[in-house]
Coordinates of N, CA, C and O in Angstrom, one line a residue:
X1 N 20.0 0.3 -12.3 CA 19.0 -0.1 -11.3 C 17.6 0.4 -11.7 O 17.5 1.6 -12.1
X2 N 16.7 -0.4 -11.5 CA 15.3 0.0 -11.8 C 14.5 -0.2 -10.5 O 14.5 -1.2 -9.9
X3 N 13.9 0.9 -10.0 CA 13.2 0.9 -8.8 C 11.7 1.3 -8.9 O 11.3 1.8 -9.9
X4 N 11.0 1.0 -7.9 CA 9.6 1.3 -7.8 C 9.2 1.5 -6.4 O 10.0 1.3 -5.5
X5 N 7.9 1.8 -6.2 CA 7.4 1.9 -4.8 C 6.1 1.2 -4.7 O 5.4 1.0 -5.6
X6 N 6.0 0.6 -3.5 CA 4.7 -0.1 -3.1 C 4.2 0.6 -1.9 O 4.9 1.0 -1.0
X7 N 2.9 0.7 -1.9 CA 2.2 1.3 -0.7 C 1.5 0.2 0.0 O 0.8 -0.7 -0.6
X8 N 1.6 0.2 1.4 CA 1.0 -0.8 2.2 C 0.4 -0.1 3.4 O 0.6 1.1 3.6
X9 N -0.4 -0.9 4.2 CA -0.9 -0.3 5.5 C -0.8 -1.4 6.5 O -1.7 -2.3 6.5
X10 N 0.2 -1.4 7.3 CA 0.5 -2.4 8.3 C -0.4 -2.1 9.5 O -0.4 -1.0 10.0
X11 N -1.1 -3.1 10.0 CA -1.9 -3.0 11.2 C -2.3 -4.4 11.7 O -2.5 -5.3 10.8
X12 N -2.6 -4.5 12.9 CA -3.0 -5.9 13.4 C -4.4 -6.2 13.2 O -4.9 -7.3 13.3
X13 N -5.2 -5.2 12.7 CA -6.6 -5.3 12.4 C -6.8 -5.1 10.9 O -6.4 -4.1 10.3
X14 N -7.3 -6.1 10.2 CA -7.5 -6.1 8.7 C -8.4 -5.0 8.3 O -8.1 -4.3 7.2
X15 N -9.5 -4.7 9.0 CA -10.5 -3.7 8.5 C -10.0 -2.3 8.7 O -10.2 -1.4 7.8
X16 N -9.3 -2.0 9.7 CA -8.8 -0.7 10.0 C -7.9 -0.1 8.9 O -8.1 1.0 8.4
X17 N -6.9 -0.9 8.5 CA -6.0 -0.4 7.4 C -6.7 -0.2 6.1 O -6.4 0.7 5.3
X18 N -7.7 -1.0 5.8 CA -8.5 -0.8 4.5 C -9.2 0.5 4.6 O -9.2 1.3 3.7
X19 N -9.8 0.8 5.8 CA -10.5 2.0 6.0 C -9.5 3.2 5.9 O -9.8 4.2 5.2
X20 N -8.3 3.1 6.4 CA -7.3 4.1 6.4 C -6.9 4.4 5.0 O -6.9 5.6 4.5
X21 N -6.6 3.4 4.2 CA -6.2 3.6 2.8 C -7.4 4.2 2.0 O -7.2 5.2 1.2
X22 N -8.6 3.7 2.2 CA -9.7 4.3 1.5 C -9.9 5.7 1.8 O -10.3 6.5 0.9
X23 N -9.7 6.1 3.0 CA -9.9 7.5 3.5 C -8.7 8.4 3.0 O -9.0 9.5 2.5
X24 N -7.5 7.9 3.1 CA -6.3 8.8 2.9 C -5.8 8.7 1.5 O -5.1 9.7 1.0
X25 N -5.9 7.6 0.8 CA -5.2 7.4 -0.5 C -6.0 6.7 -1.5 O -5.5 5.9 -2.3
X26 N -7.3 7.1 -1.7 CA -8.1 6.4 -2.7 C -7.7 6.7 -4.1 O -7.9 5.9 -5.0
X27 N -7.0 7.8 -4.3 CA -6.6 8.2 -5.7 C -5.6 7.2 -6.3 O -5.4 7.1 -7.5
X28 N -4.9 6.4 -5.4 CA -4.0 5.3 -5.8 C -4.7 4.3 -6.7 O -4.1 3.7 -7.6
X29 N -6.0 4.2 -6.6 CA -6.8 3.2 -7.3 C -7.7 3.7 -8.3 O -8.6 3.0 -8.8
X30 N -7.5 5.0 -8.7 CA -8.4 5.5 -9.8 C -8.2 4.8 -11.1 O -7.0 4.5 -11.4
X31 N -9.3 4.5 -11.7 CA -9.1 3.7 -13.0 C -8.6 4.5 -14.1 O -8.7 5.7 -14.2
X32 N -8.0 3.7 -15.0 CA -7.5 4.4 -16.3 C -6.5 5.5 -16.1 O -5.6 5.4 -15.2
X33 N -6.7 6.5 -16.8 CA -5.7 7.7 -16.8 C -6.2 8.8 -15.9 O -5.7 9.9 -16.0
X34 N -7.3 8.6 -15.1 CA -7.9 9.7 -14.3 C -6.8 10.4 -13.5 O -6.8 11.6 -13.4
X35 N -5.9 9.7 -12.9 CA -5.0 10.3 -12.0 C -4.0 11.2 -12.8 O -3.3 12.1 -12.2
X36 N -3.9 11.1 -14.1 CA -3.0 11.9 -14.9 C -3.7 13.1 -15.5 O -3.1 14.0 -15.9
X37 N -5.1 13.0 -15.6 CA -5.8 14.1 -16.4 C -6.6 15.0 -15.5 O -7.1 16.0 -16.0
X38 N -6.9 14.6 -14.3 CA -7.8 15.5 -13.5 C -7.1 16.8 -13.1 O -5.9 16.8 -12.7
X39 N -7.7 17.9 -13.4 CA -7.0 19.2 -13.3 C -7.0 19.8 -11.9 O -6.1 20.6 -11.6
X40 N -7.9 19.5 -11.0 CA -7.9 20.2 -9.7 C -8.1 19.2 -8.5 O -8.7 18.1 -8.8
X41 N -7.8 19.5 -7.3 CA -8.1 18.7 -6.2 C -9.6 18.3 -6.1 O -9.9 17.2 -5.7
X42 N -10.4 19.3 -6.4 CA -11.8 19.0 -6.3 C -12.2 17.8 -7.3 O -13.1 17.0 -6.9
X43 N -11.6 17.8 -8.4 CA -11.9 16.7 -9.4 C -11.4 15.4 -8.8 O -12.0 14.3 -9.0
X44 N -10.2 15.4 -8.1 CA -9.7 14.2 -7.5 C -10.7 13.7 -6.4 O -11.0 12.5 -6.3
X45 N -11.2 14.6 -5.6 CA -12.1 14.3 -4.6 C -13.4 13.6 -5.2 O -13.9 12.6 -4.7
X46 N -13.9 14.2 -6.2 CA -15.1 13.6 -6.9 C -14.8 12.2 -7.4 O -15.6 11.3 -7.2
X47 N -13.7 12.1 -8.1 CA -13.3 10.8 -8.7 C -13.0 9.7 -7.7 O -13.3 8.5 -7.9
X48 N -12.6 10.1 -6.5 CA -12.3 9.2 -5.5 C -13.5 8.4 -5.0 O -13.4 7.3 -4.5
X49 N -14.7 9.0 -5.3 CA -15.9 8.3 -5.0 C -16.1 7.0 -5.8 O -16.9 6.1 -5.5
X50 N -15.3 6.8 -6.9 CA -15.3 5.6 -7.7 C -14.6 4.4 -7.0 O -14.8 3.3 -7.3
X51 N -13.8 4.8 -6.0 CA -13.0 3.7 -5.3 C -13.7 3.2 -4.1 O -14.1 4.0 -3.2
X52 N -13.9 1.9 -4.1 CA -14.6 1.3 -3.0 C -13.6 0.6 -2.0 O -12.5 0.4 -2.3
X53 N -14.1 0.3 -0.8 CA -13.3 -0.4 0.2 C -12.9 -1.7 -0.3 O -11.8 -2.2 0.0
X54 N -13.8 -2.4 -1.1 CA -13.4 -3.7 -1.7 C -12.3 -3.6 -2.6 O -11.4 -4.5 -2.7
X55 N -12.2 -2.5 -3.4 CA -11.1 -2.3 -4.3 C -9.8 -2.1 -3.6 O -8.8 -2.7 -4.0
X56 N -9.9 -1.4 -2.5 CA -8.7 -1.2 -1.6 C -8.2 -2.6 -1.1 O -7.1 -2.9 -1.1
X57 N -9.2 -3.3 -0.5 CA -8.8 -4.6 0.1 C -8.2 -5.6 -0.9 O -7.3 -6.3 -0.6
X58 N -8.6 -5.5 -2.2 CA -8.1 -6.3 -3.2 C -6.7 -5.9 -3.8 O -5.9 -6.7 -4.2
X59 N -6.5 -4.6 -3.7 CA -5.3 -4.0 -4.4 C -4.1 -3.6 -3.5 O -3.0 -3.6 -3.9
X60 N -4.4 -3.3 -2.2 CA -3.4 -2.8 -1.3 C -3.1 -3.8 -0.2 O -4.1 -4.3 0.3
X61 N -1.9 -4.1 0.1 CA -1.6 -5.0 1.1 C -1.9 -4.3 2.5 O -1.2 -3.4 2.8
X62 N -2.9 -4.9 3.1 CA -3.3 -4.3 4.4 C -3.3 -5.4 5.5 O -3.7 -6.5 5.2
X63 N -2.9 -5.0 6.7 CA -2.9 -6.0 7.8 C -1.6 -6.3 8.2 O -0.6 -5.7 7.9
X64 N -1.5 -7.4 9.0 CA -0.2 -7.9 9.5 C 0.2 -9.3 9.1 O 1.0 -9.9 9.8
X65 N -0.3 -9.8 8.0 CA 0.1 -11.1 7.5 C 1.4 -10.9 6.8 O 1.5 -10.4 5.7
X66 N 2.5 -11.4 7.5 CA 3.8 -11.2 7.0 C 4.0 -11.7 5.6 O 4.5 -11.1 4.7
X67 N 3.4 -12.9 5.3 CA 3.6 -13.5 4.0 C 2.9 -12.6 2.9 O 3.4 -12.6 1.7
X68 N 1.9 -12.0 3.2 CA 1.2 -11.1 2.2 C 2.2 -9.9 1.8 O 2.3 -9.5 0.7
X69 N 2.8 -9.4 2.9 CA 3.7 -8.3 2.6 C 5.0 -8.8 1.9 O 5.5 -8.1 1.0
X70 N 5.5 -9.9 2.2 CA 6.6 -10.5 1.5 C 6.3 -10.7 0.0 O 7.0 -10.4 -0.9
X71 N 5.1 -11.3 -0.2 CA 4.7 -11.6 -1.6 C 4.5 -10.3 -2.4 O 4.8 -10.3 -3.6
X72 N 4.0 -9.3 -1.7 CA 3.8 -8.0 -2.4 C 5.2 -7.5 -3.0 O 5.3 -7.0 -4.1
X73 N 6.2 -7.6 -2.1 CA 7.6 -7.1 -2.6 C 8.1 -8.1 -3.6 O 8.7 -7.7 -4.6
X74 N 8.0 -9.4 -3.4 CA 8.5 -10.4 -4.3 C 7.9 -10.2 -5.7 O 8.5 -10.5 -6.7
X75 N 6.6 -9.8 -5.8 CA 6.0 -9.6 -7.1 C 6.7 -8.6 -7.9 O 6.9 -8.7 -9.1
X76 N 7.1 -7.5 -7.3 CA 7.9 -6.5 -8.0 C 9.3 -7.0 -8.4 O 9.7 -6.7 -9.5
X77 N 9.9 -7.8 -7.6 CA 11.2 -8.4 -7.9 C 11.0 -9.3 -9.1 O 11.8 -9.2 -10.1
X78 N 10.0 -10.1 -9.1 CA 9.8 -11.0 -10.3 C 9.5 -10.2 -11.5 O 9.8 -10.7 -12.6
X79 N 8.9 -9.0 -11.4 CA 8.7 -8.2 -12.5 C 9.9 -7.5 -13.0 O 9.9 -6.8 -14.1
X80 N 11.0 -7.6 -12.3 CA 12.3 -7.1 -12.8 C 12.8 -5.9 -12.1 O 13.8 -5.3 -12.5
X81 N 12.2 -5.5 -11.0 CA 12.7 -4.3 -10.3 C 13.8 -4.7 -9.3 O 13.8 -5.7 -8.7
X82 N 14.8 -3.9 -9.3 CA 16.0 -4.1 -8.4 C 15.8 -3.5 -7.0 O 16.3 -4.0 -6.1
X83 N 15.0 -2.5 -7.0 CA 14.7 -1.8 -5.7 C 13.2 -1.6 -5.5 O 12.5 -1.2 -6.5
X84 N 12.7 -1.9 -4.3 CA 11.3 -1.7 -4.0 C 11.3 -0.8 -2.8 O 11.7 -1.3 -1.7
X85 N 10.7 0.4 -2.9 CA 10.6 1.2 -1.7 C 9.1 1.0 -1.2 O 8.2 1.2 -1.9
X86 N 9.0 0.6 0.1 CA 7.7 0.3 0.6 C 7.3 1.5 1.6 O 8.1 1.9 2.4
X87 N 6.1 2.0 1.3 CA 5.7 3.1 2.2 C 4.4 2.8 2.9 O 3.5 2.2 2.3
X88 N 4.3 3.2 4.1 CA 3.1 3.0 5.0 C 2.1 4.1 4.7 O 2.5 5.3 4.8
X89 N 0.9 3.8 4.4 CA -0.2 4.7 4.2 C -0.8 4.9 5.6 O -1.2 3.9 6.3
X90 N -0.8 6.1 6.1 CA -1.5 6.4 7.4 C -0.5 6.5 8.5 O 0.7 6.5 8.4
X91 N -1.1 6.4 9.7 CA -0.3 6.6 10.9 C 0.5 5.3 11.2 O 0.5 4.4 10.4
X92 N 0.9 5.2 12.4 CA 1.6 4.0 12.9 C 2.9 3.7 12.1 O 3.2 2.6 11.9
X93 N 3.6 4.8 11.8 CA 4.9 4.6 11.1 C 5.9 3.8 11.8 O 6.5 2.9 11.2
X94 N 6.0 4.0 13.1 CA 7.0 3.3 13.9 C 6.6 1.8 14.0 O 7.5 0.9 13.9
X95 N 5.4 1.5 14.1 CA 4.9 0.1 14.1 C 5.3 -0.6 12.8 O 5.7 -1.7 12.7
X96 N 5.0 0.1 11.7 CA 5.4 -0.3 10.3 C 6.8 -0.6 10.2 O 7.3 -1.7 9.8
X97 N 7.7 0.3 10.6 CA 9.1 0.1 10.5 C 9.6 -1.0 11.3 O 10.4 -1.8 10.9
X98 N 9.1 -1.2 12.5 CA 9.5 -2.3 13.4 C 9.1 -3.6 12.8 O 9.8 -4.6 12.8
X99 N 7.9 -3.7 12.3 CA 7.4 -4.9 11.7 C 8.2 -5.3 10.5 O 8.6 -6.5 10.3
X100 N 8.5 -4.4 9.6 CA 9.3 -4.7 8.4 C 10.7 -5.1 8.8 O 11.3 -6.0 8.3
X101 N 11.3 -4.4 9.8 CA 12.6 -4.7 10.2 C 12.7 -6.1 10.9 O 13.6 -6.8 10.6
X102 N 11.8 -6.4 11.7 CA 11.8 -7.6 12.5 C 11.2 -8.8 11.8 O 11.6 -10.0 12.0
X103 N 10.2 -8.6 11.0 CA 9.4 -9.7 10.4 C 9.5 -9.9 8.9 O 9.7 -11.0 8.4
X104 N 9.4 -8.8 8.2 CA 9.3 -8.9 6.7 C 10.7 -9.0 6.1 O 10.9 -9.9 5.3
X105 N 11.5 -8.1 6.4 CA 12.9 -8.1 5.7 C 13.7 -9.3 6.0 O 14.3 -9.8 5.1
X106 N 13.6 -9.9 7.2 CA 14.4 -11.2 7.4 C 13.9 -12.3 6.4 O 14.7 -13.1 5.9
X107 N 12.6 -12.3 6.2 CA 12.1 -13.3 5.2 C 12.5 -13.0 3.8 O 13.0 -13.9 3.1
X108 N 12.5 -11.8 3.4 CA 13.0 -11.4 2.1 C 14.4 -11.6 1.9 O 14.9 -11.9 0.8
X109 N 15.2 -11.6 3.0 CA 16.6 -11.8 2.9 C 17.1 -13.2 2.7 O 18.2 -13.5 2.3
X110 N 16.1 -14.1 2.8 CA 16.5 -15.6 2.7 C 16.5 -15.9 1.2 O 15.9 -15.5 0.4

């Protein structure tokens, strides 16, 4: 089995989750090998300034559009992964789990 993980931010407001990801997890979008070579947290903080909200909006599935979340998981499946672990960035964990249980997973199961 080959697994991977995907990070998302489920919310009914598109702008709020982009802001949440940009604030809490900008290092996910550091270019090149920066995330592997930076020696200290201070360096990560400095490099995170390279990540824009637009980059987050383009790269991370944010919001409550079910089909976007479904497609994000399906892209990993098409790439050959057997397991995809989806993690919510930020708060609202219960809302995320409920939405995936009731809305996203049933579509993926078809």
